[in-house]
Amino acid sequence: MTCSTGENSVESKVALAKLASLEAVLFDVDGTLCDSDPLHHYTFREMLQEIGFNDGVPITEDFFVENIAGKHNIDIAKILFPDDLPRGLKFCEEKEAMFRKLASEQLKPISGLDKVKKWIEDRGLKRAAVTNAPRENAELMISKLGLSDFFQVVILGDECERAKPFPDPYLKALEMLKVSKDHTFVFEDSVSGIKAGVAAGLPVVGLTTRNPEHVLLETNPTFLIKDYDDPKLWSALAELDKNKEA
């Protein structure tokens, strides 16, 4: 079941209300906890231009969304440097170092994150961060956002047999938290991330942080929200509370 951010909240209520008693919430990191994609785009654009990629023409936001956003660095390296994977991997390592420098100065949470964090804590729900980001990036972002004590588990695509868009990272999170997909849902913002959550059999609430709504809808999220202040989200969460009390 999918619906756009502009539609009535009835479908979103029903979608999450189908969950059995909620036990856990899983979060992606980049673009889901914080609006980090502009920093990633800027870093890739500047560094690729420096080495003459695409004949020195800066990559566009559309190119970034289609080929880079949400993907694991191995996959990005294959796309950018199809004939020289070692060079691609080295480039990605250098790019991540530059990203961390920028992120340490400029990172900001998605609007309403503190509110949904409190909702989860007040209900004693389990929580994990599940990301394709390198560990150094993930730990930096989670720390800068003040969430180091919030997440009980951090799952990295690097540490799974397959990264997103495969379901492995989300399946590992369920295993680590000792919860079922029938008692859990996911917050995600990218095509690869939503695909991973859906493939794991989880309801996925998609955030339209940077990726186009029509592109995200093609991946079959349960519903889409603008951010954590979106009334559609709180209508769905209220329905979950109502069902628990019934």
XYZ file of N, CA and C in Angstrom:
738
model
N 0.852 -1.195 0.000
C 0.000 0.000 0.000
C 0.878 1.231 0.000
N 0.647 2.143 -0.925
C 1.427 3.369 -0.980
C 0.516 4.562 -1.082
N 0.999 5.691 -0.642
C 0.265 6.927 -0.808
C 1.251 8.065 -0.789
N 0.916 9.157 -1.414
C 1.841 10.279 -1.495
C 1.708 11.155 -0.264
N 2.649 12.087 -0.132
C 2.645 12.942 1.046
C 1.425 13.841 1.095
N 0.794 14.071 -0.026
C -0.330 14.992 -0.052
C -1.674 14.337 0.175
N -1.716 12.990 0.269
C -2.983 12.307 0.384
C -3.500 12.286 1.823
N -4.772 11.887 1.941
C -5.403 11.739 3.246
C -4.640 10.740 4.097
N -4.689 10.893 5.409
C -3.890 10.043 6.292
C -4.557 8.712 6.607
N -5.728 8.445 6.032
C -6.431 7.206 6.356
C -5.581 5.991 6.019
N -4.959 5.985 4.818
C -4.165 4.830 4.407
C -2.979 4.621 5.333
N -2.329 5.707 5.761
C -1.165 5.564 6.629
C -1.585 5.019 7.991
N -2.755 5.417 8.469
C -3.250 4.874 9.732
C -3.418 3.362 9.642
N -4.084 2.935 8.564
C -4.369 1.518 8.387
C -3.077 0.726 8.228
N -2.125 1.302 7.467
C -0.891 0.589 7.143
C -0.099 0.213 8.396
N 0.137 1.156 9.282
C 0.894 0.840 10.495
C 0.030 0.131 11.523
N -1.264 0.390 11.489
C -2.158 -0.241 12.454
C -2.215 -1.755 12.251
N -1.816 -2.216 11.049
C -1.805 -3.654 10.786
C -0.706 -4.367 11.563
N 0.273 -3.607 12.056
C 1.336 -4.208 12.850
C 0.758 -4.841 14.109
N 1.347 -5.976 14.491
C 1.040 -6.491 15.808
C 1.651 -5.505 16.807
N 1.564 -5.801 18.067
C 2.090 -4.893 19.090
C 3.503 -4.425 18.723
N 3.679 -3.108 18.617
C 4.958 -2.550 18.190
C 6.032 -2.764 19.249
N 7.213 -3.238 18.801
C 8.327 -3.491 19.718
C 9.591 -2.748 19.344
N 9.731 -2.368 18.059
C 10.996 -1.759 17.640
C 10.794 -0.827 16.447
N 11.683 0.165 16.360
C 11.710 1.091 15.227
C 13.151 1.164 14.729
N 13.318 1.036 13.417
C 14.641 1.051 12.797
C 14.794 2.301 11.943
N 15.970 2.911 12.010
C 16.234 4.141 11.270
C 17.436 3.980 10.343
N 17.302 4.469 9.116
C 18.475 4.753 8.310
C 19.159 5.968 8.954
N 20.325 6.367 8.453
C 21.034 7.516 9.027
C 21.039 8.708 8.063
N 21.835 8.629 6.986
C 21.907 9.734 6.016
C 20.535 10.031 5.415
N 20.078 11.283 5.530
C 18.818 11.677 4.919
C 17.598 11.293 5.731
N 17.792 10.473 6.757
C 16.676 10.021 7.595
C 16.770 10.619 8.990
N 17.953 10.596 9.574
C 18.178 11.280 10.850
C 18.599 12.734 10.622
N 19.313 12.964 9.525
C 19.839 14.292 9.239
C 19.847 14.523 7.730
N 19.775 15.786 7.336
C 19.760 16.124 5.917
C 21.200 16.244 5.427
N 21.837 15.093 5.273
C 23.262 15.072 4.931
C 23.534 14.974 3.437
N 22.508 14.671 2.638
C 22.746 14.500 1.203
C 23.356 15.728 0.521
N 22.948 16.953 0.884
C 23.605 18.107 0.250
C 25.115 18.135 0.499
N 25.553 17.682 1.676
C 26.983 17.626 1.963
C 27.669 16.546 1.128
N 26.997 15.388 0.995
C 27.539 14.330 0.150
C 27.625 14.800 -1.309
N 26.544 15.409 -1.786
C 26.519 15.879 -3.176
C 27.626 16.896 -3.416
N 27.755 17.845 -2.517
C 28.782 18.880 -2.663
C 30.177 18.250 -2.710
N 30.432 17.293 -1.803
C 31.755 16.685 -1.729
C 32.066 15.885 -2.990
N 31.117 15.070 -3.420
C 31.327 14.312 -4.660
C 31.524 15.261 -5.844
N 30.695 16.284 -5.929
C 30.769 17.208 -7.073
C 32.133 17.887 -7.155
N 32.591 18.407 -6.008
C 33.862 19.129 -6.008
C 35.046 18.202 -6.292
N 35.052 17.042 -5.650
C 36.196 16.146 -5.796
C 36.236 15.471 -7.163
N 35.062 15.151 -7.723
C 35.027 14.574 -9.071
C 35.449 15.596 -10.119
N 35.025 16.832 -9.915
C 35.417 17.881 -10.863
C 36.933 18.093 -10.841
N 37.512 17.993 -9.651
C 38.970 18.184 -9.505
C 39.771 17.170 -10.320
N 39.240 15.951 -10.459
C 39.980 14.905 -11.184
C 39.523 14.784 -12.638
N 38.650 15.719 -13.071
C 38.241 15.733 -14.469
C 37.159 14.740 -14.839
N 36.447 14.219 -13.851
C 35.337 13.300 -14.123
C 34.295 14.000 -14.998
N 33.713 13.258 -15.944
C 32.701 13.820 -16.846
C 33.246 15.038 -17.592
N 34.524 14.949 -17.986
C 35.206 16.043 -18.706
C 35.205 17.345 -17.909
N 35.193 17.204 -16.584
C 35.253 18.384 -15.738
C 33.925 19.075 -15.517
N 32.855 18.530 -16.084
C 31.521 19.117 -15.885
C 30.975 18.624 -14.542
N 30.574 19.514 -13.641
C 30.096 19.094 -12.311
C 28.891 18.163 -12.411
N 28.846 17.166 -11.555
C 27.685 16.272 -11.546
C 26.456 17.037 -11.066
N 25.312 16.684 -11.602
C 24.052 17.336 -11.231
C 23.426 16.633 -10.031
N 22.429 17.278 -9.443
C 21.710 16.637 -8.337
C 20.990 15.392 -8.827
N 20.462 15.432 -10.066
C 19.792 14.251 -10.625
C 20.761 13.080 -10.742
N 21.989 13.358 -11.186
C 23.000 12.304 -11.287
C 23.305 11.740 -9.907
N 23.415 12.626 -8.931
C 23.702 12.206 -7.561
C 22.595 11.297 -7.025
N 21.338 11.704 -7.212
C 20.204 10.930 -6.710
C 20.148 9.559 -7.374
N 20.362 9.532 -8.679
C 20.224 8.282 -9.433
C 21.384 7.320 -9.198
N 22.589 7.829 -9.038
C 23.769 6.971 -9.032
C 24.496 6.839 -7.693
N 24.231 7.748 -6.768
C 25.036 7.782 -5.543
C 24.205 7.690 -4.270
N 23.184 8.492 -4.136
C 22.440 8.615 -2.876
C 21.968 7.266 -2.342
N 22.329 6.979 -1.098
C 21.868 5.770 -0.422
C 22.631 4.514 -0.748
N 23.516 4.581 -1.731
C 24.237 3.379 -2.158
C 25.487 3.142 -1.308
N 25.924 1.888 -1.292
C 27.158 1.516 -0.606
C 28.345 1.980 -1.439
N 29.457 2.302 -0.781
C 30.613 2.839 -1.502
C 31.173 1.894 -2.561
N 31.081 0.600 -2.348
C 31.554 -0.340 -3.373
C 30.733 -0.170 -4.644
N 29.419 -0.041 -4.491
C 28.546 0.148 -5.656
C 28.803 1.502 -6.320
N 29.050 2.528 -5.500
C 29.348 3.852 -6.049
C 30.657 3.816 -6.834
N 31.656 3.161 -6.269
C 32.955 3.058 -6.945
C 32.825 2.357 -8.290
N 31.997 1.321 -8.343
C 31.784 0.594 -9.599
C 31.120 1.475 -10.650
N 30.206 2.352 -10.201
C 29.504 3.242 -11.125
C 30.430 4.344 -11.633
N 31.187 4.932 -10.721
C 32.027 6.075 -11.093
C 33.322 5.656 -11.790
N 33.856 4.507 -11.386
C 35.131 4.046 -11.948
C 35.004 2.586 -12.383
N 34.173 2.322 -13.398
C 33.892 0.934 -13.780
C 35.121 0.153 -14.233
N 36.148 0.847 -14.691
C 37.345 0.167 -15.195
C 38.501 0.161 -14.203
N 38.277 0.734 -13.021
C 39.369 0.818 -12.046
C 38.782 0.869 -10.635
N 38.323 -0.291 -10.169
C 37.661 -0.353 -8.856
C 38.576 0.088 -7.717
N 39.840 -0.327 -7.669
C 40.705 0.147 -6.575
C 40.792 1.667 -6.517
N 40.872 2.318 -7.689
C 40.902 3.782 -7.702
C 39.584 4.339 -7.177
N 38.482 3.690 -7.567
C 37.171 4.140 -7.102
C 37.022 4.038 -5.602
N 37.506 2.945 -5.034
C 37.408 2.758 -3.588
C 38.273 3.763 -2.843
N 39.462 4.026 -3.381
C 40.344 5.018 -2.754
C 39.712 6.407 -2.824
N 39.106 6.728 -3.966
C 38.429 8.013 -4.108
C 37.317 8.135 -3.062
N 36.528 7.079 -2.895
C 35.422 7.117 -1.939
C 35.932 7.301 -0.507
N 37.042 6.673 -0.165
C 37.625 6.861 1.167
C 38.009 8.320 1.396
N 38.629 8.929 0.387
C 39.037 10.330 0.502
C 37.818 11.239 0.561
N 36.806 10.883 -0.203
C 35.570 11.673 -0.181
C 34.919 11.618 1.204
N 34.910 10.436 1.825
C 34.288 10.303 3.148
C 35.028 11.126 4.193
N 36.326 11.205 4.087
C 37.097 12.021 5.023
C 36.699 13.493 4.906
N 36.527 13.950 3.657
C 36.086 15.329 3.446
C 34.667 15.540 3.955
N 33.794 14.543 3.714
C 32.421 14.640 4.199
C 32.397 14.780 5.720
N 33.195 13.969 6.417
C 33.187 14.033 7.885
C 33.621 15.399 8.390
N 34.555 16.011 7.697
C 34.996 17.348 8.086
C 33.835 18.341 7.982
N 33.101 18.270 6.870
C 31.960 19.170 6.679
C 30.835 18.851 7.657
N 30.568 17.551 7.840
C 29.468 17.136 8.706
C 29.699 17.554 10.150
N 30.942 17.517 10.587
C 31.240 17.888 11.972
C 30.908 19.350 12.240
N 30.812 20.147 11.183
C 30.544 21.581 11.324
C 29.097 21.955 10.968
N 28.438 21.171 10.102
C 27.192 21.636 9.496
C 25.984 20.722 9.689
N 26.140 19.569 10.316
C 25.058 18.583 10.383
C 23.883 19.063 11.243
N 22.666 18.889 10.713
C 21.460 19.254 11.462
C 20.437 18.135 11.365
N 19.641 17.920 12.421
C 18.653 16.836 12.400
C 17.469 17.172 11.496
N 16.798 16.121 11.036
C 15.537 16.297 10.319
C 14.513 16.879 11.296
N 13.708 17.793 10.809
C 12.709 18.450 11.658
C 11.803 17.427 12.340
N 11.639 17.591 13.646
C 10.762 16.722 14.429
C 11.424 15.469 14.958
N 12.717 15.285 14.680
C 13.398 14.070 15.131
C 13.338 13.927 16.651
N 13.510 15.031 17.373
C 13.479 14.964 18.837
C 12.111 14.497 19.340
N 11.077 14.879 18.603
C 9.712 14.519 18.988
C 9.462 13.012 18.815
N 9.894 12.461 17.676
C 9.678 11.027 17.447
C 10.613 10.211 18.349
N 11.779 10.742 18.652
C 12.698 10.081 19.587
C 12.023 9.930 20.955
N 11.393 10.990 21.424
C 10.718 10.945 22.724
C 9.550 9.951 22.700
N 8.815 9.932 21.576
C 7.678 9.004 21.441
C 8.162 7.570 21.598
N 9.277 7.257 20.970
C 9.846 5.901 21.024
C 10.342 5.583 22.428
N 11.058 6.520 23.034
C 11.593 6.293 24.388
C 10.474 6.139 25.410
N 9.440 6.959 25.291
C 8.329 6.902 26.249
C 7.625 5.551 26.226
N 7.686 4.857 25.099
C 7.018 3.563 24.961
C 7.976 2.387 25.144
N 9.226 2.703 25.463
C 10.201 1.657 25.740
C 10.501 0.756 24.549
N 10.416 1.310 23.354
C 10.640 0.512 22.150
C 12.132 0.317 21.885
N 12.471 -0.796 21.301
C 13.847 -1.040 20.887
C 14.141 -0.227 19.624
N 15.417 0.092 19.396
C 15.735 0.893 18.211
C 17.152 0.607 17.721
N 17.283 0.687 16.402
C 18.580 0.465 15.780
C 18.753 1.431 14.626
N 19.995 1.798 14.371
C 20.361 2.544 13.161
C 20.910 1.533 12.170
N 20.438 1.621 10.929
C 20.817 0.652 9.891
C 21.260 1.440 8.668
N 22.539 1.363 8.324
C 23.074 2.285 7.328
C 24.101 1.648 6.398
N 24.195 2.198 5.192
C 25.255 1.823 4.252
C 26.501 2.685 4.455
N 26.431 3.636 5.354
C 27.565 4.531 5.581
C 28.728 3.791 6.234
N 29.970 4.243 6.009
C 31.109 3.682 6.742
C 30.946 3.943 8.244
N 31.566 3.093 9.050
C 31.402 3.216 10.505
C 31.775 4.605 11.020
N 32.893 5.150 10.543
C 33.313 6.470 11.023
C 32.249 7.524 10.757
N 31.635 7.463 9.574
C 30.564 8.403 9.242
C 29.370 8.209 10.160
N 28.941 6.951 10.285
C 27.752 6.654 11.088
C 27.944 7.105 12.526
N 29.085 6.780 13.113
C 29.326 7.152 14.510
C 29.405 8.664 14.680
N 30.010 9.349 13.706
C 30.086 10.806 13.775
C 28.699 11.431 13.740
N 27.886 11.014 12.765
C 26.554 11.604 12.624
C 25.681 11.316 13.838
N 25.691 10.077 14.291
C 24.878 9.710 15.451
C 25.317 10.498 16.685
N 26.626 10.667 16.847
C 27.143 11.430 17.983
C 26.773 12.910 17.881
N 26.956 13.490 16.694
C 26.656 14.916 16.511
C 25.179 15.212 16.741
N 24.341 14.238 16.479
C 22.900 14.411 16.658
C 22.451 14.089 18.085
N 23.395 13.701 18.932
C 23.071 13.388 20.321
C 22.316 12.087 20.496
N 22.572 11.117 19.596
C 21.809 9.865 19.611
C 22.649 8.645 19.992
N 23.851 8.873 20.487
C 24.727 7.745 20.820
C 24.110 6.823 21.865
N 23.373 7.384 22.805
C 22.740 6.566 23.841
C 21.336 6.117 23.451
N 20.830 6.646 22.345
C 19.471 6.304 21.905
C 19.453 4.946 21.210
N 20.412 4.715 20.325
C 20.419 3.473 19.554
C 21.100 2.351 20.332
N 20.386 1.237 20.436
C 20.939 0.072 21.116
C 21.846 -0.734 20.194
N 21.622 -0.593 18.901
C 22.381 -1.340 17.902
C 22.626 -0.437 16.705
N 23.818 -0.512 16.107
C 24.114 0.159 14.840
C 24.568 -0.918 13.855
N 23.816 -1.079 12.778
C 24.106 -2.096 11.772
C 24.674 -1.416 10.527
N 25.809 -1.907 10.056
C 26.464 -1.346 8.879
C 26.366 -2.305 7.705
N 26.119 -1.754 6.523
C 26.129 -2.576 5.325
C 27.457 -3.278 5.144
N 28.539 -2.599 5.545
C 29.898 -3.164 5.456
C 30.034 -4.478 6.215
N 29.235 -4.624 7.264
C 29.386 -5.777 8.152
C 28.346 -6.861 7.891
N 27.634 -6.724 6.778
C 26.665 -7.728 6.358
C 27.158 -8.389 5.076
N 26.617 -9.551 4.779
C 27.019 -10.230 3.537
C 26.703 -9.358 2.338
N 25.548 -8.697 2.391
C 25.152 -7.778 1.322
C 24.597 -6.508 1.958
N 24.953 -5.361 1.380
C 24.443 -4.077 1.870
C 23.079 -3.780 1.226
N 22.435 -2.697 1.657
C 21.231 -2.243 0.963
C 21.598 -1.999 -0.508
N 20.724 -2.318 -1.462
C 19.278 -2.544 -1.367
C 18.857 -3.957 -0.972
N 19.798 -4.827 -0.647
C 19.427 -6.158 -0.177
C 18.919 -6.064 1.269
N 18.118 -7.018 1.699
C 17.491 -6.917 3.026
C 18.418 -7.247 4.191
N 19.622 -7.754 3.905
C 20.495 -8.272 4.959
C 20.680 -7.342 6.159
N 20.954 -6.028 5.954
C 21.160 -5.170 7.138
C 19.929 -5.088 8.036
N 18.738 -5.042 7.438
C 17.533 -4.972 8.267
C 17.236 -6.310 8.938
N 17.510 -7.397 8.245
C 17.323 -8.710 8.860
C 18.286 -8.887 10.036
N 19.495 -8.377 9.885
C 20.470 -8.463 10.981
C 20.023 -7.618 12.168
N 19.436 -6.449 11.892
C 18.937 -5.600 12.977
C 17.835 -6.308 13.767
N 16.924 -6.974 13.051
C 15.862 -7.729 13.732
C 16.465 -8.818 14.616
N 17.478 -9.494 14.079
C 18.137 -10.569 14.833
C 18.830 -10.018 16.075
N 19.539 -8.908 15.920
C 20.283 -8.333 17.046
C 19.351 -7.816 18.142
N 18.226 -7.250 17.732
C 17.277 -6.721 18.712
C 16.339 -7.793 19.260
N 16.376 -8.971 18.618
C 15.502 -10.087 19.013
C 14.027 -9.692 18.899
N 13.683 -9.141 17.726
C 12.292 -8.773 17.452
C 11.890 -9.339 16.090
N 10.593 -9.387 15.863
C 10.047 -9.897 14.602
C 9.691 -8.746 13.670
N 9.694 -9.033 12.366
C 9.260 -8.030 11.386
C 7.797 -7.663 11.597
N 7.045 -8.508 12.265
C 5.625 -8.235 12.521
C 5.422 -7.232 13.653
N 6.514 -6.855 14.317
C 6.424 -5.923 15.449
C 7.343 -4.717 15.263
N 7.727 -4.442 14.009
C 8.762 -3.450 13.737
C 8.436 -2.659 12.477
N 8.818 -1.376 12.450
C 8.776 -0.645 11.182
C 10.033 0.191 11.016
N 10.199 0.739 9.814
C 11.444 1.386 9.407
C 11.183 2.816 8.952
N 12.139 3.723 9.240
C 12.190 5.049 8.618
C 13.356 5.048 7.623
N 13.088 5.428 6.379
C 14.092 5.440 5.312
C 13.846 6.617 4.380
N 14.875 6.995 3.618
C 14.692 8.121 2.693
C 15.166 7.850 1.272
N 15.837 6.726 1.027
C 16.414 6.499 -0.299
C 15.785 5.297 -0.990
N 15.985 5.225 -2.287
C 15.485 4.103 -3.070
C 16.080 2.791 -2.567
N 17.411 2.758 -2.403
C 18.047 1.510 -1.975
C 17.606 1.120 -0.565
N 17.425 2.116 0.297
C 17.013 1.834 1.667
C 15.593 1.312 1.768
N 14.677 1.947 1.035
C 13.284 1.482 1.053
C 13.192 0.083 0.467
N 13.916 -0.148 -0.620
C 13.934 -1.496 -1.215
C 14.401 -2.533 -0.201
N 15.431 -2.181 0.574
C 15.971 -3.112 1.564
C 14.939 -3.427 2.639
N 14.274 -2.395 3.151
C 13.272 -2.607 4.184
C 12.096 -3.429 3.689
N 11.615 -3.109 2.488
C 10.498 -3.846 1.894
C 10.897 -5.304 1.664
N 12.121 -5.520 1.161
C 12.593 -6.885 0.910
C 12.707 -7.695 2.199
N 12.923 -6.999 3.314
C 12.985 -7.675 4.615
C 11.601 -7.937 5.199
N 10.573 -7.507 4.480
C 9.204 -7.730 4.934
C 8.709 -6.728 5.949
N 9.373 -5.561 6.007
C 9.034 -4.546 7.007
C 8.214 -3.409 6.404
N 7.272 -2.851 7.170
C 6.635 -1.610 6.730
C 7.682 -0.497 6.744
N 7.713 0.328 5.700
C 8.709 1.387 5.593
C 8.018 2.738 5.438
N 8.298 3.640 6.362
C 7.840 5.017 6.255
C 8.949 5.794 5.553
N 8.651 6.287 4.364
C 9.664 6.975 3.579
C 9.654 8.472 3.824
N 10.841 9.057 3.935
C 10.970 10.506 4.082
C 11.396 11.114 2.745
N 10.725 12.159 2.345
C 11.036 12.828 1.078
C 12.052 13.937 1.319
N 13.129 13.602 2.020
C 14.127 14.599 2.398
C 14.739 15.266 1.178
N 15.203 14.455 0.239
C 15.836 14.983 -0.980
C 15.399 14.240 -2.228
N 15.084 12.959 -2.074
C 14.735 12.164 -3.247
C 13.313 12.469 -3.709
N 13.086 12.510 -5.032
C 11.756 12.857 -5.563
C 10.686 11.874 -5.086
N 9.528 12.413 -4.756
C 8.438 11.600 -4.238
C 8.051 10.493 -5.205
N 7.942 10.815 -6.489
C 7.486 9.808 -7.463
C 8.493 8.668 -7.583
N 9.769 8.961 -7.381
C 10.805 7.916 -7.436
C 10.688 7.003 -6.216
N 10.490 7.590 -5.043
C 10.351 6.785 -3.830
C 9.100 5.911 -3.876
N 8.016 6.422 -4.433
C 6.774 5.649 -4.489
C 6.931 4.372 -5.312
N 7.834 4.393 -6.273
C 8.060 3.204 -7.104
C 8.660 2.047 -6.309
N 9.213 2.345 -5.129
C 9.844 1.298 -4.306
C 8.885 0.696 -3.276
N 7.626 1.142 -3.307
C 6.569 0.592 -2.445
C 6.744 0.836 -0.948
N 7.024 2.094 -0.546
C 6.987 2.375 0.895
C 5.549 2.249 1.394
N 5.386 2.091 2.681
C 4.043 2.015 3.255
C 3.324 3.348 3.071
N 4.028 4.437 3.371
C 3.580 5.789 3.028
C 4.767 6.728 3.141
N 4.590 7.948 2.658
C 5.658 8.935 2.656
C 5.312 10.107 3.565
N 6.338 10.669 4.185
C 6.176 11.873 4.994
C 7.246 12.887 4.605
N 6.968 14.142 4.895
C 7.945 15.192 4.604
C 9.078 15.180 5.624
N 8.710 15.055 6.897
C 9.665 15.010 8.007
C 8.926 14.458 9.218
N 9.536 14.500 10.385
C 8.927 13.896 11.573
C 7.858 14.781 12.218
N 7.648 15.954 11.670
C 6.542 16.800 12.120
C 5.283 16.569 11.284
N 5.379 15.759 10.255
C 4.267 15.540 9.322
C 3.043 15.000 10.071
N 1.893 15.653 9.961
C 0.680 15.178 10.647
C 0.297 13.748 10.268
N 0.638 13.334 9.057
C 0.315 11.974 8.631
C 1.012 10.943 9.521
N 2.258 11.214 9.890
C 2.987 10.300 10.763
C 2.315 10.220 12.121
N 1.973 11.363 12.687
C 1.421 11.370 14.044
C 0.017 10.796 14.095
N -0.698 10.892 12.989
C -2.003 10.235 12.899
C -1.824 8.719 12.937
N -0.813 8.226 12.216
C -0.552 6.791 12.196
C -0.056 6.294 13.553
N 0.813 7.064 14.206
C 1.322 6.662 15.518
C 0.214 6.675 16.574
N -0.678 7.654 16.447
C -1.810 7.705 17.379
C -2.700 6.471 17.223
N -2.835 6.007 15.995
C -3.639 4.815 15.729
C -2.966 3.582 16.349
N -1.653 3.533 16.288
C -0.922 2.439 16.940
C -1.177 2.442 18.446
N -1.126 3.617 19.051
C -1.376 3.732 20.496
C -2.811 3.289 20.820
N -3.722 3.707 19.963
C -5.144 3.365 20.177
C -5.348 1.867 20.126
N -4.709 1.208 19.156
C -4.865 -0.243 19.020
C -4.250 -0.985 20.210
N -3.158 -0.440 20.735
C -2.488 -1.079 21.875
C -3.377 -1.016 23.111
N -4.113 0.101 23.243
C -4.973 0.295 24.414
C -6.254 -0.527 24.334
N -6.620 -0.881 23.097
C -7.897 -1.583 22.890
C -7.852 -3.002 23.479
